[in-house]
mmCIF file of C-alpha atoms in Angstrom:
data_model
loop_
_atom_site.group_PDB
_atom_site.id
_atom_site.type_symbol
_atom_site.label_atom_id
_atom_site.label_comp_id
_atom_site.label_asym_id
_atom_site.label_seq_id
_atom_site.Cartn_x
_atom_site.Cartn_y
_atom_site.Cartn_z
ATOM 1 C CA MET A 25 28.367 7.470 8.239
ATOM 2 C CA LYS A 26 24.680 8.312 7.820
ATOM 3 C CA ASN A 27 24.059 4.718 6.718
ATOM 4 C CA PHE A 28 25.735 3.407 9.875
ATOM 5 C CA TYR A 29 23.374 5.335 12.148
ATOM 6 C CA SER A 30 20.259 4.605 10.082
ATOM 7 C CA GLN A 31 20.847 0.860 10.612
ATOM 8 C CA PHE A 32 20.067 1.392 14.301
ATOM 9 C CA ASP A 33 17.534 4.229 14.202
ATOM 10 C CA PHE A 34 13.771 3.643 13.910
ATOM 11 C CA GLN A 35 13.387 7.078 12.247
ATOM 12 C CA SER A 36 9.794 7.236 13.462
ATOM 13 C CA GLU A 37 10.191 10.978 14.075
ATOM 14 C CA LEU A 38 9.954 11.339 10.281
ATOM 15 C CA LEU A 39 6.560 9.630 9.934
ATOM 16 C CA PHE A 40 4.394 12.729 9.939
ATOM 17 C CA GLU A 41 7.001 14.823 8.104
ATOM 18 C CA GLN A 42 6.180 12.980 4.887
ATOM 19 C CA LEU A 43 2.576 14.227 4.905
ATOM 20 C CA THR A 44 1.248 17.342 3.201
ATOM 21 C CA SER A 45 0.641 20.462 5.283
ATOM 22 C CA GLU A 46 -3.105 19.804 5.316
ATOM 23 C CA GLU A 47 -2.633 16.132 6.293
ATOM 24 C CA LYS A 48 -0.284 17.138 9.115
ATOM 25 C CA LYS A 49 -2.878 19.587 10.393
ATOM 26 C CA ILE A 50 -5.530 16.844 10.511
ATOM 27 C CA VAL A 51 -3.191 14.472 12.376
ATOM 28 C CA TYR A 52 -2.000 17.019 14.930
ATOM 29 C CA ASN A 53 -5.555 18.185 15.589
ATOM 30 C CA ALA A 54 -6.372 14.592 16.572
ATOM 31 C CA MET A 55 -3.674 14.521 19.246
ATOM 32 C CA GLU A 56 -4.300 14.788 22.967
ATOM 33 C CA PRO A 57 -1.443 16.204 25.102
ATOM 34 C CA LEU A 58 -0.387 14.138 28.111
ATOM 35 C CA ILE A 59 2.246 14.385 30.839
ATOM 36 C CA ILE A 60 3.920 11.089 31.754
ATOM 37 C CA LYS A 61 5.972 11.145 34.955
ATOM 38 C CA LYS A 62 9.465 9.678 35.136
ATOM 39 C CA GLY A 63 9.295 5.941 35.912
ATOM 40 C CA SER A 64 5.718 5.595 34.643
ATOM 41 C CA LEU A 65 4.834 3.212 31.830
ATOM 42 C CA LEU A 66 3.409 4.406 28.523
ATOM 43 C CA PHE A 67 2.437 0.774 27.911
ATOM 44 C CA TYR A 68 3.361 -2.604 29.378
ATOM 45 C CA GLU A 69 3.906 -6.164 28.195
ATOM 46 C CA GLU A 70 0.628 -8.047 27.726
ATOM 47 C CA GLY A 71 -1.320 -4.809 28.065
ATOM 48 C CA ILE A 72 -4.143 -3.983 25.646
ATOM 49 C CA PRO A 73 -3.192 -1.190 23.205
ATOM 50 C CA THR A 74 -5.309 1.945 23.409
ATOM 51 C CA GLY A 75 -3.597 4.198 20.862
ATOM 52 C CA ILE A 76 -0.276 5.594 19.692
ATOM 53 C CA PHE A 77 2.132 8.057 21.276
ATOM 54 C CA GLN A 78 4.426 10.759 19.994
ATOM 55 C CA ILE A 79 7.083 12.019 22.382
ATOM 56 C CA LYS A 80 6.972 15.803 22.348
ATOM 57 C CA LYS A 81 9.782 16.149 24.870
ATOM 58 C CA GLY A 82 11.892 13.645 26.801
ATOM 59 C CA LYS A 83 13.247 10.100 26.615
ATOM 60 C CA ALA A 84 11.725 6.633 27.154
ATOM 61 C CA LYS A 85 13.036 3.079 26.991
ATOM 62 C CA LYS A 86 11.566 0.119 25.095
ATOM 63 C CA PHE A 87 12.331 -3.127 26.928
ATOM 64 C CA LYS A 88 11.316 -6.693 27.622
ATOM 65 C CA ARG A 89 11.898 -8.691 30.797
ATOM 66 C CA GLY A 90 13.602 -12.079 30.493
ATOM 67 C CA PHE A 91 12.997 -15.247 32.462
ATOM 68 C CA SER A 92 15.261 -13.933 35.236
ATOM 69 C CA GLU A 93 13.292 -10.644 35.279
ATOM 70 C CA THR A 94 16.338 -8.849 33.865
ATOM 71 C CA GLU A 95 15.481 -6.058 31.426
ATOM 72 C CA GLN A 96 16.734 -6.158 27.860
ATOM 73 C CA ILE A 97 16.448 -2.651 26.482
ATOM 74 C CA PHE A 98 16.013 -2.604 22.711
ATOM 75 C CA TYR A 99 15.619 1.098 22.079
ATOM 76 C CA ILE A 100 15.743 4.557 23.620
ATOM 77 C CA TYR A 101 13.032 6.839 22.235
ATOM 78 C CA THR A 102 13.684 10.572 22.094
ATOM 79 C CA THR A 103 11.799 13.736 21.182
ATOM 80 C CA GLY A 104 9.645 13.337 18.069
ATOM 81 C CA ASP A 105 9.529 9.542 18.083
ATOM 82 C CA VAL A 106 6.192 7.810 17.439
ATOM 83 C CA LEU A 107 5.521 4.507 19.205
ATOM 84 C CA GLY A 108 2.914 1.985 20.281
ATOM 85 C CA TYR A 109 1.428 1.259 16.858
ATOM 86 C CA HIS A 110 2.829 -2.232 16.220
ATOM 87 C CA ALA A 111 0.364 -3.924 18.561
ATOM 88 C CA LEU A 112 -2.519 -1.980 17.003
ATOM 89 C CA PHE A 113 -1.652 -3.157 13.504
ATOM 90 C CA GLY A 114 -1.115 -6.719 14.726
ATOM 91 C CA GLU A 115 -4.366 -6.676 16.731
ATOM 92 C CA GLU A 116 -2.526 -8.185 19.697
ATOM 93 C CA ARG A 117 -1.358 -7.255 23.160
ATOM 94 C CA TYR A 118 1.886 -5.378 23.684
ATOM 95 C CA GLN A 119 4.939 -7.630 23.390
ATOM 96 C CA ASP A 120 7.164 -5.283 25.377
ATOM 97 C CA SER A 121 7.031 -2.298 27.720
ATOM 98 C CA CYS A 122 7.926 1.382 27.468
ATOM 99 C CA GLU A 123 8.951 3.446 30.502
ATOM 100 C CA ALA A 124 9.603 7.181 30.832
ATOM 101 C CA LEU A 125 13.253 7.871 31.668
ATOM 102 C CA GLU A 126 12.323 11.440 32.608
ATOM 103 C CA ASP A 127 9.142 13.475 32.773
ATOM 104 C CA LEU A 128 7.623 13.303 29.292
ATOM 105 C CA GLU A 129 5.402 15.584 27.257
ATOM 106 C CA VAL A 130 3.476 13.240 24.982
ATOM 107 C CA ASN A 131 0.925 13.526 22.191
ATOM 108 C CA PHE A 132 -1.602 10.687 22.247
ATOM 109 C CA ILE A 133 -3.949 9.508 19.487
ATOM 110 C CA ALA A 134 -6.668 7.086 20.619
ATOM 111 C CA LYS A 135 -7.022 3.769 18.776
ATOM 112 C CA ASP A 136 -10.331 4.507 17.034
ATOM 113 C CA VAL A 137 -9.171 7.990 16.019
ATOM 114 C CA PHE A 138 -5.902 6.587 14.657
ATOM 115 C CA PHE A 139 -7.668 3.987 12.502
ATOM 116 C CA LYS A 140 -10.011 6.689 11.194
ATOM 117 C CA LEU A 141 -6.973 8.773 10.229
ATOM 118 C CA LEU A 142 -5.553 5.801 8.332
ATOM 119 C CA GLU A 143 -8.817 5.527 6.388
ATOM 120 C CA ASP A 144 -8.960 9.224 5.608
ATOM 121 C CA ILE A 145 -5.269 9.671 4.759
ATOM 122 C CA PRO A 146 -4.003 6.828 2.499
ATOM 123 C CA SER A 147 -0.472 8.273 2.505
ATOM 124 C CA LEU A 148 -0.414 7.827 6.289
ATOM 125 C CA GLN A 149 -0.941 4.089 5.820
ATOM 126 C CA ARG A 150 1.968 3.918 3.399
ATOM 127 C CA VAL A 151 4.460 5.734 5.623
ATOM 128 C CA PHE A 152 3.585 3.576 8.646
ATOM 129 C CA ILE A 153 3.889 0.328 6.655
ATOM 130 C CA LYS A 154 7.215 1.467 5.194
ATOM 131 C CA ASN A 155 8.529 2.416 8.618
ATOM 132 C CA ILE A 156 7.499 -0.900 10.176
ATOM 133 C CA GLY A 157 9.621 -2.622 7.556
ATOM 134 C CA HIS A 158 12.565 -0.378 8.417
ATOM 135 C CA GLU A 159 12.121 -0.970 12.157
ATOM 136 C CA PHE A 160 12.161 -4.733 11.594
ATOM 137 C CA GLY A 161 15.596 -4.315 9.987
ATOM 138 C CA VAL A 162 16.789 -2.155 12.890
ATOM 139 C CA LEU A 163 15.738 -4.768 15.456
ATOM 140 C CA ALA A 164 17.472 -7.485 13.410
ATOM 141 C CA ASN A 165 20.675 -5.406 13.446
ATOM 142 C CA ILE A 166 20.407 -4.865 17.209
ATOM 143 C CA ILE A 167 19.934 -8.605 17.817
ATOM 144 C CA ALA A 168 22.932 -9.375 15.582
ATOM 145 C CA VAL A 169 25.102 -6.961 17.576
ATOM 146 C CA LEU A 170 24.031 -8.540 20.879
ATOM 147 C CA ALA A 171 24.709 -12.052 19.588
ATOM 148 C CA GLN A 172 27.906 -11.532 17.592
ATOM 149 C CA LYS A 173 29.911 -8.667 19.125
ATOM 150 C CA ASN A 174 32.051 -8.742 22.260
ATOM 151 C CA LEU A 175 31.367 -6.407 25.176
ATOM 152 C CA ASN A 176 33.715 -3.592 24.104
ATOM 153 C CA ALA A 177 32.321 -3.612 20.563
ATOM 154 C CA ARG A 178 28.725 -3.576 21.872
ATOM 155 C CA LEU A 179 29.596 -0.657 24.130
ATOM 156 C CA ALA A 180 31.314 1.220 21.288
ATOM 157 C CA ILE A 181 28.351 0.790 18.939
ATOM 158 C CA ASN A 182 25.804 1.862 21.516
ATOM 159 C CA LEU A 183 27.770 4.892 22.678
ATOM 160 C CA LEU A 184 27.895 6.104 19.072
ATOM 161 C CA ILE A 185 24.201 5.362 18.496
ATOM 162 C CA LEU A 186 23.049 7.005 21.725
ATOM 163 C CA GLU A 187 25.161 10.120 21.238
ATOM 164 C CA ASN A 188 23.822 10.534 17.704
ATOM 165 C CA ARG A 189 20.225 10.028 18.833
ATOM 166 C CA PHE A 190 20.488 12.387 21.811
ATOM 167 C CA GLN A 191 22.266 15.082 19.772
ATOM 168 C CA LYS A 192 19.302 15.382 17.417
ATOM 169 C CA HIS A 193 17.353 17.311 20.023
ATOM 170 C CA ASP A 194 19.708 18.274 22.871
ATOM 171 C CA GLU A 195 22.346 20.976 22.890
ATOM 172 C CA GLU A 196 24.588 18.853 25.094
ATOM 173 C CA ASN A 197 26.535 16.086 23.373
ATOM 174 C CA GLY A 198 26.736 13.830 26.413
ATOM 175 C CA ILE A 199 24.995 10.513 26.996
ATOM 176 C CA ASP A 200 22.874 10.897 30.131
ATOM 177 C CA LEU A 201 21.758 7.391 31.054
ATOM 178 C CA SER A 202 21.942 5.306 34.213
ATOM 179 C CA ARG A 203 24.613 2.615 34.312
ATOM 180 C CA GLU A 204 21.911 -0.006 34.863
ATOM 181 C CA ASP A 205 20.040 1.055 31.733
ATOM 182 C CA LEU A 206 23.244 1.223 29.661
ATOM 183 C CA ALA A 207 24.195 -2.268 30.880
ATOM 184 C CA ASN A 208 20.733 -3.543 29.922
ATOM 185 C CA ILE A 209 21.116 -2.065 26.446
ATOM 186 C CA ILE A 210 24.422 -3.798 25.727
ATOM 187 C CA GLY A 211 23.452 -7.011 27.515
ATOM 188 C CA THR A 212 25.891 -7.182 30.419
ATOM 189 C CA SER A 213 26.158 -6.587 34.168
ATOM 190 C CA SER A 214 26.754 -3.164 35.681
ATOM 191 C CA GLU A 215 30.105 -4.423 36.992
ATOM 192 C CA SER A 216 31.325 -5.543 33.561
ATOM 193 C CA LEU A 217 30.094 -2.293 32.042
ATOM 194 C CA GLY A 218 32.031 -0.345 34.671
ATOM 195 C CA ARG A 219 35.276 -2.111 33.744
ATOM 196 C CA SER A 220 34.791 -1.409 30.039
ATOM 197 C CA LEU A 221 33.953 2.240 30.692
ATOM 198 C CA LYS A 222 37.096 2.577 32.822
ATOM 199 C CA ARG A 223 39.189 1.114 30.002
ATOM 200 C CA PHE A 224 37.656 3.521 27.474
ATOM 201 C CA LYS A 225 38.242 6.406 29.883
ATOM 202 C CA ASP A 226 41.864 5.430 30.580
ATOM 203 C CA ASP A 227 42.475 5.187 26.815
ATOM 204 C CA GLY A 228 41.122 8.716 26.323
ATOM 205 C CA ILE A 229 38.144 7.552 24.255
ATOM 206 C CA ILE A 230 35.505 8.915 26.622
ATOM 207 C CA GLU A 231 35.183 11.384 29.463
ATOM 208 C CA VAL A 232 32.810 10.810 32.367
ATOM 209 C CA ASP A 233 31.157 13.509 34.475
ATOM 210 C CA LYS A 234 29.086 11.825 37.174
ATOM 211 C CA ARG A 235 26.800 9.596 35.088
ATOM 212 C CA ILE A 236 27.107 11.571 31.843
ATOM 213 C CA ILE A 237 29.447 10.069 29.218
ATOM 214 C CA TYR A 238 31.129 12.230 26.574
ATOM 215 C CA ILE A 239 32.787 10.679 23.535
ATOM 216 C CA LYS A 240 36.193 12.289 22.989
ATOM 217 C CA ASP A 241 37.546 10.136 20.163
ATOM 218 C CA LYS A 242 34.977 8.721 17.742
ATOM 219 C CA ASP A 243 37.744 7.640 15.393
ATOM 220 C CA VAL A 244 38.953 5.016 17.866
ATOM 221 C CA LEU A 245 35.418 3.676 18.374
ATOM 222 C CA PHE A 246 34.857 3.306 14.637
ATOM 223 C CA LYS A 247 38.259 1.646 14.229
ATOM 224 C CA LEU A 248 37.280 -0.805 16.963
ATOM 225 C CA LEU A 249 34.297 -1.674 14.766
ATOM 226 C CA ASN A 250 36.422 -1.780 11.585
ATOM 227 C CA ILE A 251 34.489 1.184 10.172
ATOM 228 C CA GLU A 252 36.214 4.212 8.656
ATOM 229 C CA PHE A 253 35.191 7.424 10.379
ATOM 230 C CA CYS A 254 34.407 10.345 8.052
#
């Protein structure tokens, strides 16, 4: 089951964990603490990158607006995740946006400082390059799910992914996300999402408390995806 989740997890929270104690100390000493208010953007599409971010506490969404101005959310970042470095490596403007879903505590490393760290710590270059390759695979898997799975299957996959991601850092096992954001993750309307959630609830697969969703029967979700739960 670990392999199932890793297909859809950037695993960027592990980037600095692969460094030595001394290398970690150098990196963390280069960080500047910031507070990002809920609804504020860490970066925006076509913006010029200024550095990288590590979420110390909270959640943020990575999204792109389509031609109809509808959001397509590709990822929900949680505590520990590192983001914003793709545009720096590509020497281009941001191709998407990232918005705080709640008040965030963030560590920021400015662009020039980050590139100096890459020069001084060769192992840091390697872990970032390796992780970019992994993230490319994750995005390919997400696109395949959106293109090939029906609504109920997309909902099942994303409920499992979100619960697993949120459980890494939160004591609660619920999925606390607005219906609009959840609909934009699975690529549907809020109305269609509501009908699928009701079906899952009536079948005893989930429980809903206000906007928080609790998975009650993972086995059924995995069976819906033709995956054996263990």
